[in-house]
Coordinates of C-alpha atoms in Angstrom, one line a residue:
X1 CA 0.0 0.0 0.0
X2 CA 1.4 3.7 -0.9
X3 CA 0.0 7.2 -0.5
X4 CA 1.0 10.4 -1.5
X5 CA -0.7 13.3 -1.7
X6 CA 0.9 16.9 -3.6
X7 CA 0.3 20.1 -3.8
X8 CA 2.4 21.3 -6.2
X9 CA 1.4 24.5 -6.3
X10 CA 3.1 25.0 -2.4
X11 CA 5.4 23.2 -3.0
X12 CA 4.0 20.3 -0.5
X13 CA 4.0 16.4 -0.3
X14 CA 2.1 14.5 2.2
X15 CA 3.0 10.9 2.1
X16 CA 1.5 8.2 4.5
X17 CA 3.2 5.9 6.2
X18 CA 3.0 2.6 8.3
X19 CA -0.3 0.9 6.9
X20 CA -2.6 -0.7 9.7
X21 CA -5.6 -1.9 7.8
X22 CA -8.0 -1.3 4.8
X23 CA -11.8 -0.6 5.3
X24 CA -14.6 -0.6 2.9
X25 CA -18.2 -0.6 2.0
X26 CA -18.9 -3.0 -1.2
X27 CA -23.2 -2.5 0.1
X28 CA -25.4 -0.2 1.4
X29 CA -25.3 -2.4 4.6
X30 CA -22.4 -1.8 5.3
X31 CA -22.2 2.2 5.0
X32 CA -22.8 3.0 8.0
X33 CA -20.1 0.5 10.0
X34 CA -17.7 1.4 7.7
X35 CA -17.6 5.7 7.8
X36 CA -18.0 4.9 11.7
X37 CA -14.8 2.7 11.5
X38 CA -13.0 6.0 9.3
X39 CA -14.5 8.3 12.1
X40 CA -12.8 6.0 14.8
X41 CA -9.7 5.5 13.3
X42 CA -8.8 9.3 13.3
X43 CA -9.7 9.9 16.5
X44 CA -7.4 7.3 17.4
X45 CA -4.5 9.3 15.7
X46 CA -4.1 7.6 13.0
X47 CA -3.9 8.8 9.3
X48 CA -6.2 8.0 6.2
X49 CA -6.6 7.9 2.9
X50 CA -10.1 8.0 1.1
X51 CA -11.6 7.0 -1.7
X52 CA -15.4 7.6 -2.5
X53 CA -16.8 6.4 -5.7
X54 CA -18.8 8.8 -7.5
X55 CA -22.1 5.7 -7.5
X56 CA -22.0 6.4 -3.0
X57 CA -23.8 9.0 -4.4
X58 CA -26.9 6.7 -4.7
X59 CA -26.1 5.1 -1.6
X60 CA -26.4 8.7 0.6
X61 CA -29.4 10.0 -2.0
X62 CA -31.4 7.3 -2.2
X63 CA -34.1 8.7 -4.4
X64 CA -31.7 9.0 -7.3
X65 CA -33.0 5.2 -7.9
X66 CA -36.2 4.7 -6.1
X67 CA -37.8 8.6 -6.7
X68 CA -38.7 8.5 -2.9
X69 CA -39.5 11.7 -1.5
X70 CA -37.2 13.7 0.5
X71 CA -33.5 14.6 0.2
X72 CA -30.3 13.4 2.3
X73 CA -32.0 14.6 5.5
X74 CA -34.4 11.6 5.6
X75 CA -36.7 13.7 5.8
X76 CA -36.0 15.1 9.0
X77 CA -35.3 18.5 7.8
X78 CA -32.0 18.5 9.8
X79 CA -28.5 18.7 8.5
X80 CA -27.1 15.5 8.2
X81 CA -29.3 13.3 9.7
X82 CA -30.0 10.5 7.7
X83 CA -30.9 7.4 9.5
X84 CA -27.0 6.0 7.9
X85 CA -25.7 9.1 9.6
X86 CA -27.1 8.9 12.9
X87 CA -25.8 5.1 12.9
X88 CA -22.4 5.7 12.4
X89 CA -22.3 9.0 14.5
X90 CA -23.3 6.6 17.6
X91 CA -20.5 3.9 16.6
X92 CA -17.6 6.9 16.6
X93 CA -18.7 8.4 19.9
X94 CA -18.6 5.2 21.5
X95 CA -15.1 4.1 19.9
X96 CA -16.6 1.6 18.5
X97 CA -16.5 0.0 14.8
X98 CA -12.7 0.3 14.4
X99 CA -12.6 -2.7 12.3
X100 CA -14.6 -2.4 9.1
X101 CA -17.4 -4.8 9.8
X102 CA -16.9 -4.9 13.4
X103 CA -19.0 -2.1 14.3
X104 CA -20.8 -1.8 17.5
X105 CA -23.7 -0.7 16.4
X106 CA -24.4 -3.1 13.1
X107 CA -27.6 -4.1 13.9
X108 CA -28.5 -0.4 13.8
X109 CA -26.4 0.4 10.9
X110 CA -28.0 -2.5 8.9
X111 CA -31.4 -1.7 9.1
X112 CA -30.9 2.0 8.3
X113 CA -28.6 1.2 5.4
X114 CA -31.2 -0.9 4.0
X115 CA -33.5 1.4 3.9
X116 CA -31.1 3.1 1.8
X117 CA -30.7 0.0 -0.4
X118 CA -31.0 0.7 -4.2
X119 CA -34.6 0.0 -5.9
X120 CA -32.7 -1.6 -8.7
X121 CA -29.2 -3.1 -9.4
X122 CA -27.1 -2.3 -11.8
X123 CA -26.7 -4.6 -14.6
X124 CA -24.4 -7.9 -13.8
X125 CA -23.4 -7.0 -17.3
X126 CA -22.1 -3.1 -16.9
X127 CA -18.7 -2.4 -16.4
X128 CA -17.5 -1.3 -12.9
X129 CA -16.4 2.3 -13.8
X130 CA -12.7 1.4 -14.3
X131 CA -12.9 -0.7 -17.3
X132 CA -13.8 -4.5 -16.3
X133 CA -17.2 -6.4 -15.5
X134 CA -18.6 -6.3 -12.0
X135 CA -21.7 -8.1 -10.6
X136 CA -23.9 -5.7 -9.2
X137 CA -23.5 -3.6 -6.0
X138 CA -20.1 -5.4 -5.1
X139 CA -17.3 -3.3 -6.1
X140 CA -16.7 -1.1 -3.2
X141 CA -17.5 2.2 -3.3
X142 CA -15.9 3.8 0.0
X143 CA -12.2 2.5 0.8
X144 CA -10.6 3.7 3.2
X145 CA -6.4 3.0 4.0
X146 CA -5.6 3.6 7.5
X147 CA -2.2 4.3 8.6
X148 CA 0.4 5.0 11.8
X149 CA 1.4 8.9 10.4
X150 CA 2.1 11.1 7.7
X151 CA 5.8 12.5 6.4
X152 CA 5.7 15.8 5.0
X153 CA 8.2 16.7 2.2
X154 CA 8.5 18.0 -1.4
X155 CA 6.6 16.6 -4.4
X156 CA 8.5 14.1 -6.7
X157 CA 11.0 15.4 -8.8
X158 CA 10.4 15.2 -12.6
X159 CA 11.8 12.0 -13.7
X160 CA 14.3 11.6 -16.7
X161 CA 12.2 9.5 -19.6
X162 CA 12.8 5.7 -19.1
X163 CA 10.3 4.8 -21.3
X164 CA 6.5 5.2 -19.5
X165 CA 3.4 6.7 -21.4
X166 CA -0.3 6.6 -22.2
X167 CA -0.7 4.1 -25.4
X168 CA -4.0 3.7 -27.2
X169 CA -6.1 6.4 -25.9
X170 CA -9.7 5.6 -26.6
X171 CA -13.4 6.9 -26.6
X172 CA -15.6 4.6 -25.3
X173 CA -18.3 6.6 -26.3
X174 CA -19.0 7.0 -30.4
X175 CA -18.5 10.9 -31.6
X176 CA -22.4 10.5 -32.9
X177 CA -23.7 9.0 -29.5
X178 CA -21.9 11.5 -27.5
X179 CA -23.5 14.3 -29.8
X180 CA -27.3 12.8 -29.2
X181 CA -26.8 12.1 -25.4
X182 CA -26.4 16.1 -25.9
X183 CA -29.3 17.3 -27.7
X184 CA -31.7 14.8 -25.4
X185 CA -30.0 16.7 -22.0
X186 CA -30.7 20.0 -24.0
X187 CA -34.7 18.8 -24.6
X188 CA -34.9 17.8 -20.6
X189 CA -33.8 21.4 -19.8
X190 CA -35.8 22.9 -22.3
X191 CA -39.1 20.6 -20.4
X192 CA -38.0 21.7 -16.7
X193 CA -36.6 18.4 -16.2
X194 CA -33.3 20.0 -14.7
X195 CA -31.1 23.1 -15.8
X196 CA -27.8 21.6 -15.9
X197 CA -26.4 18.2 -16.1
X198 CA -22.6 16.9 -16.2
X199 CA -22.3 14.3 -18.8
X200 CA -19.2 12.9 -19.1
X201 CA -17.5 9.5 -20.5
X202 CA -15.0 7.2 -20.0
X203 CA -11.7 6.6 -21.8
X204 CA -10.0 3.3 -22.0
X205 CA -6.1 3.5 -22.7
X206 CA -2.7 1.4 -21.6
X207 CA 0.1 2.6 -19.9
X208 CA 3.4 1.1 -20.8
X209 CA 6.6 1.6 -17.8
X210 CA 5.9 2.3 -14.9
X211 CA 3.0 4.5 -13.2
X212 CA 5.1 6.8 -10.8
X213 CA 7.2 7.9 -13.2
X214 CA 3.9 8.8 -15.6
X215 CA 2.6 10.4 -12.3
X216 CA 5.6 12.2 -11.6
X217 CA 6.1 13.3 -14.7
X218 CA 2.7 14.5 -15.6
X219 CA 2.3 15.9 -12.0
X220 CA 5.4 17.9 -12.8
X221 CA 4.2 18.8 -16.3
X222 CA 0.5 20.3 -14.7
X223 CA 1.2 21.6 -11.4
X224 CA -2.4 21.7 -9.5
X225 CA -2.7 21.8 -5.5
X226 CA -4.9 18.5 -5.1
X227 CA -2.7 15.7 -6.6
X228 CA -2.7 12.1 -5.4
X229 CA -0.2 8.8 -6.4
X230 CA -1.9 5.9 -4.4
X231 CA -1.6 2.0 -4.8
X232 CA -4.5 0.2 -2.8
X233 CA -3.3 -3.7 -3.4
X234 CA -5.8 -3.9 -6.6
X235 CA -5.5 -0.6 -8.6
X236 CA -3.2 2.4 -9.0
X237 CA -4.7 5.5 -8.7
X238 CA -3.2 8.8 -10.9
X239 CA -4.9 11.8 -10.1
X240 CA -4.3 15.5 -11.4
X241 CA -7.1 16.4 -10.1
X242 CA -7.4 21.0 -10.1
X243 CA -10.5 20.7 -7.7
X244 CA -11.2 20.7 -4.2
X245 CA -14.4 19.0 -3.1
X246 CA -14.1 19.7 0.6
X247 CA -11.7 20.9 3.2
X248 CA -12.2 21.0 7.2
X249 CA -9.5 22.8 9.3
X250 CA -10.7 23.6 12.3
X251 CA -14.4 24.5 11.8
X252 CA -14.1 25.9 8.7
X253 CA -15.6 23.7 5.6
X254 CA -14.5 25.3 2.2
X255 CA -15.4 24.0 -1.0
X256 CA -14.1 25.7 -4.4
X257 CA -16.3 24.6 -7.4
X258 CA -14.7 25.1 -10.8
X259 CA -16.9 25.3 -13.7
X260 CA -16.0 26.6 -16.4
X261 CA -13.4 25.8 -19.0
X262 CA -11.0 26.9 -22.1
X263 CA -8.1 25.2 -24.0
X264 CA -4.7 27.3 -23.1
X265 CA -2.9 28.0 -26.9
X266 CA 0.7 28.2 -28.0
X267 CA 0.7 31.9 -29.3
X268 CA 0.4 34.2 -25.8
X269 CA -2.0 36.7 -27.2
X270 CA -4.8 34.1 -28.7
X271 CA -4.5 32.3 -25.3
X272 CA -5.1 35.2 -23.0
X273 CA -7.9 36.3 -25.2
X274 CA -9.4 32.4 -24.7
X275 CA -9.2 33.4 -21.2
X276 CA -10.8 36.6 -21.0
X277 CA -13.7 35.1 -23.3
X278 CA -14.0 32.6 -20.7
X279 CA -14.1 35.2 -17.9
X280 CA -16.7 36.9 -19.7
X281 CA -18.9 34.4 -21.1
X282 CA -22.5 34.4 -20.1
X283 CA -22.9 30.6 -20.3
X284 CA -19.7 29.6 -18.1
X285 CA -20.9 32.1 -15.8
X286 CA -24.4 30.7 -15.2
X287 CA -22.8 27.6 -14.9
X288 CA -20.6 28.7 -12.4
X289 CA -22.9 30.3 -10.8
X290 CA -25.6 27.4 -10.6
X291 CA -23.6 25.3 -8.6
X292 CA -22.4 27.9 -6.4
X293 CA -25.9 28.1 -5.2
X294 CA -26.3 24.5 -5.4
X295 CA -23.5 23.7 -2.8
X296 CA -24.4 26.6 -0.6
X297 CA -27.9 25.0 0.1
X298 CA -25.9 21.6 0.6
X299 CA -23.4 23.8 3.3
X300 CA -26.7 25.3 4.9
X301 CA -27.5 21.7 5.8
X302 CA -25.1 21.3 8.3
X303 CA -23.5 24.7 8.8
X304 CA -24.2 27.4 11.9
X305 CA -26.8 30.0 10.4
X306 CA -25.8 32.7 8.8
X307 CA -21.9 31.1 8.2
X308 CA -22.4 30.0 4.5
X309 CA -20.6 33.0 2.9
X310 CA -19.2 33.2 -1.0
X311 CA -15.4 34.3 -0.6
X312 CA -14.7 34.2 -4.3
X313 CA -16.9 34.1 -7.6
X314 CA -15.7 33.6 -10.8
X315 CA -11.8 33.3 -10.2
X316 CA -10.3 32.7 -13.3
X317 CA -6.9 29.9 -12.7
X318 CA -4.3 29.5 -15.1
X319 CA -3.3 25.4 -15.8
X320 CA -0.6 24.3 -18.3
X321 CA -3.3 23.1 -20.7
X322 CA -6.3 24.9 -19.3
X323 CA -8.0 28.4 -18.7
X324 CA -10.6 27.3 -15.4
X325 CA -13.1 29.5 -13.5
X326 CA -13.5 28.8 -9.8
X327 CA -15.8 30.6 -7.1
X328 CA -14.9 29.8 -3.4
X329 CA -17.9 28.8 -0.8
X330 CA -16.9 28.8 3.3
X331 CA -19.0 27.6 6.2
X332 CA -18.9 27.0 10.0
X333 CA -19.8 23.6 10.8
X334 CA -18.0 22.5 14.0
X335 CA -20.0 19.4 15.3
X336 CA -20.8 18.3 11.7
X337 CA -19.1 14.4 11.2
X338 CA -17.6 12.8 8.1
X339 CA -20.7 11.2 7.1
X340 CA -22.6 14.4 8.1
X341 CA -20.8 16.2 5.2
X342 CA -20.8 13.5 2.8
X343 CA -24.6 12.9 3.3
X344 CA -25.1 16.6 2.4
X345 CA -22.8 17.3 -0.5
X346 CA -21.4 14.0 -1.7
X347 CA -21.2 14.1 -4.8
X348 CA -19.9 17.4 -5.6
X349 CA -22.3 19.7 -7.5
X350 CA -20.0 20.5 -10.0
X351 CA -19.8 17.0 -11.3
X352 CA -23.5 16.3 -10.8
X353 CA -25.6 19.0 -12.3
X354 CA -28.5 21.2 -10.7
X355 CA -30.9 20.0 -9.3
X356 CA -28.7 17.7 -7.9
X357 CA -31.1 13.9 -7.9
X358 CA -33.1 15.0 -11.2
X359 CA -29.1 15.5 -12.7
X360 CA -27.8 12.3 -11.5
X361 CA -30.9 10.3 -12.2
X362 CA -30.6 11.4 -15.7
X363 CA -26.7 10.8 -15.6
X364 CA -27.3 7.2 -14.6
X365 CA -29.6 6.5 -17.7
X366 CA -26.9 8.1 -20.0
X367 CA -23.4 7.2 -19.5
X368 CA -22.3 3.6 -20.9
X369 CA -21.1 2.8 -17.7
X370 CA -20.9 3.8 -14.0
X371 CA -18.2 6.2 -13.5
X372 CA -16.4 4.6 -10.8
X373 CA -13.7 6.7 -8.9
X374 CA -13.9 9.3 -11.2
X375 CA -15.4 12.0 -10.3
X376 CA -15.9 10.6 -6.7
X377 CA -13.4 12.2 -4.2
X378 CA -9.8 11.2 -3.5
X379 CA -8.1 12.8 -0.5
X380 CA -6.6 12.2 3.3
X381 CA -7.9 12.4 7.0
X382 CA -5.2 13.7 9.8
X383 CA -5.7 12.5 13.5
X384 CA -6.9 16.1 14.0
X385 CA -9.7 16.0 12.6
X386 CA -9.1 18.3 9.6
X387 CA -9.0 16.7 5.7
X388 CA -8.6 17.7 2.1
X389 CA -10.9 15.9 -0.6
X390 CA -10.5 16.5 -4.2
X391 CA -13.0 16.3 -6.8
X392 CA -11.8 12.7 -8.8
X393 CA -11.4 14.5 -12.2
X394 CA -8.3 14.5 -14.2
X395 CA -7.8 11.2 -13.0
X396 CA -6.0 7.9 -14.1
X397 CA -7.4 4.4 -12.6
X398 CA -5.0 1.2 -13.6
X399 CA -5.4 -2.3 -13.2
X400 CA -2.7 -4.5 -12.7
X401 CA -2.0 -5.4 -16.3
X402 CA -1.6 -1.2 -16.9
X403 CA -4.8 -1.4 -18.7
X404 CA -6.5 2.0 -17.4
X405 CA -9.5 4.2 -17.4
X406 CA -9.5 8.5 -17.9
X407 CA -13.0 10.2 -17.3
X408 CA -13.7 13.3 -19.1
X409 CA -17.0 15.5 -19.5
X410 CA -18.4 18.5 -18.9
X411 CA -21.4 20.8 -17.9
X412 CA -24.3 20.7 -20.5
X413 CA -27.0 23.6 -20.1
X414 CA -29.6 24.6 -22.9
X415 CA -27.2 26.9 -25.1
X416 CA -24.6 24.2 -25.1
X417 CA -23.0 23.2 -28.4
X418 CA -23.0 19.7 -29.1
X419 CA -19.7 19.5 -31.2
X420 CA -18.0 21.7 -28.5
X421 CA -18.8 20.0 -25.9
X422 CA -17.5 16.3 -27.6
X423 CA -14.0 18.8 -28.3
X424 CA -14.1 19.7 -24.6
X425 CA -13.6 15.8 -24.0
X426 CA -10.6 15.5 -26.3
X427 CA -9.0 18.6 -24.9
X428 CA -9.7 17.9 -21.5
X429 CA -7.6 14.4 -22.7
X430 CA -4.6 16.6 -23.0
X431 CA -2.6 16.3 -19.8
X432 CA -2.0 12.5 -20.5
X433 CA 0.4 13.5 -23.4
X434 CA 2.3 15.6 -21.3

């Protein structure tokens, strides 16, 4: 097991040391026993590494599969408290559930998660979001490493060529396909159905040589402040991801939504006009803006009143091979648990759509094949209590063979252009060749 965790933008490496043990949840059932057994293990100063699947999502909002009324609160109308959440906030205040299925409270836990169970499976036939068949509901879609501590340090140096690289890049999705899926999200906004949805596909590929040098050499390549080099026993994880999802230091939660995005160009004046048009443009705006407001009502779930405030909108960032436009959301939340906040925002807005259940219902009927940890959340826990969680995009999944899995997409509104949008795939594809 390895973990490291960069921001290259500081100048900071976080890398995780001493493994202890590996948790997850592979159903519903066992949700609740396994974010209590995350909750415990900090407390009990020890380090973690996270991985959420974007498909939790279904697990924590329910009615994305069986249209039941209501919203992450259970109906409760209080932040967080969804009958999975109040289960595992019981196991981590009484220490228990330290081992994964060992929770103290699994009779509890059970019977709330399967309330929460799916209406419907997905297909034994689908793929399991990184590339190779899965029955249904039994890859795991929370894993969680814990270790003994955490070494600070500098991010990996960039590596002289010995050889490693992305070979046969491929869209699983057909150019015609991905165009329709298009116009039928632009006829469900034009009918009310929902105002914005991310649609997004996978891309198969191989890497040849080995994966930290690619990481390390990409990484060095596309310096962004949320990168993450993990091997977990069964996959290798590559992420480049330019997003946070959510941070907690102290009582703080911040979440930075970045919607919004332009190809960078070779001649300087043509690429700083791409980035003004960005800045400027109505749609990228509205986009922006949409899921600024959708994650503020997901903060005033759990957040003190009155403490949701927008520090930043519309902050345009600079990448290597992208122009991106970011807004910044803070809010006090000092009693709120892990599985409070991922109950309220998981997934991230900016990767769902607005309104969040009618998006990701649609989503689900769309895309060839669940996503997977793209677009779920890769990030670290410290003993303190605080964390960083990225937004899974820009992100690299391999098998052990090498054969992988890259995710792109973007944000489809009613004056979206089909073509542009397919090109926004390709280009968002670019980092791999760096």
């Amino acid at each position: 097991m390895y973990c490291r965790f960069e921001d290259r933008l500081a100048g900071q490496a976080l890398e995780l040391v001493g493994f202890c043990r590996r948790i997850e949840a592979r159903t519903p059932q066992e949700l609740a026993g396994a974010l209590a057994a995350v909750e415990a293990a900090w407390r009990a100063g020890h380090w973690v590494a996270l991985m959420l699947d974007f498909e939790l999502g279904e697990w924590l909002l329910p009615e994305v599969l069986d249209g039941a009324a209501g919203g992450p609160c259970g109906n409760t109308g209080e932040p967080g408290r969804s009958a999975i959440g109040r289960a595992a906030q019981r196991c981590s205040e009484t220490g228990a559930g330290l081992q994964a299925h060992g929770c103290g409270c699994a009779g509890e836990a059970a019977d709330a998660a399967r309330a929460h169970a799916p209406a419907e499976p997905v297909p034994a036939a689908a793929t399991d979001g990184d590339g190779k068949a899965a029955p249904a509901r039994q890859r795991p879609r929370l894993r969680a490493l814990v270790f003994d501590g955490a070494v600070k340090g500098q991010p990996w140096p960039t590596p002289a060529d010995a050889g490693s690289r992305i070979l046969d890049l491929k869209p699983r999705t057909a150019h015609d396909e991905y165009l329709k899926q298009v116009e039928v999200i632009r006829a469900g906004i034009g009918r009310g159905e929902f105002y914005q949805v991310n649609y997004t596909q996978p891309m198969d590929l191989r890497v040849q040589g080995d994966p930290r040098e690619l990481y390390a050499r990409i990484a060095a390549a596309n310096p962004i402040a949320h990168a993450a080099y993990i091997e977990d026993g069964t996959q290798t994880i590559l992420s480049f991801s330019p997003e946070l999802f959510v941070a907690r230091q102290g009582a703080t939660l911040t979440a930075r939504p970045m919607k919004g995005t332009a190809p960078r160009d070779a001649d300087p004046q043509r690429d700083e006009a791409l980035g003004r048009e960005l800045h400027a443009s109505a749609k990228n705006r509205a986009e922006n803006l949409m899921i600024v407001d959708l994650l503020r009502n997901d903060l005033g779930r759990l957040a003190e009143p009155g403490s949701v405030k927008v520090d930043e909108l519309f902050t345009l960032e600079r990448y290597p091979s992208v122009w991106t436009m970011t807004s910044t959301i803070r809010a006090q939340a000092p009693h709120a648990t892990l599985g409070d906040i991922l109950t309220a925002l998981f997934p991230c807005g900016s990767v769902t759509g607005a309104p969040k259940i009618a998006a990701m219902r649609h989503i689900r009927r769309a895309e060839n094949a669940p996503r997977g940890l793209y677009c779920g959340s890769i990030g670290w826990l410290a003993p303190d209590g605080d964390f960083s969680l990225n937004v899974a995009i820009r992100t690299l999944v391999l098998d052990a063979d090498g054969n992988g899995i890259y995710g792109a997409g973007g944000g489809i509104v009613h004056d979206s252009d089909a073509e542009s949008e397919w090109q926004e795939c390709l280009w968002k594809a670019r980092i791999l060749a760096s």
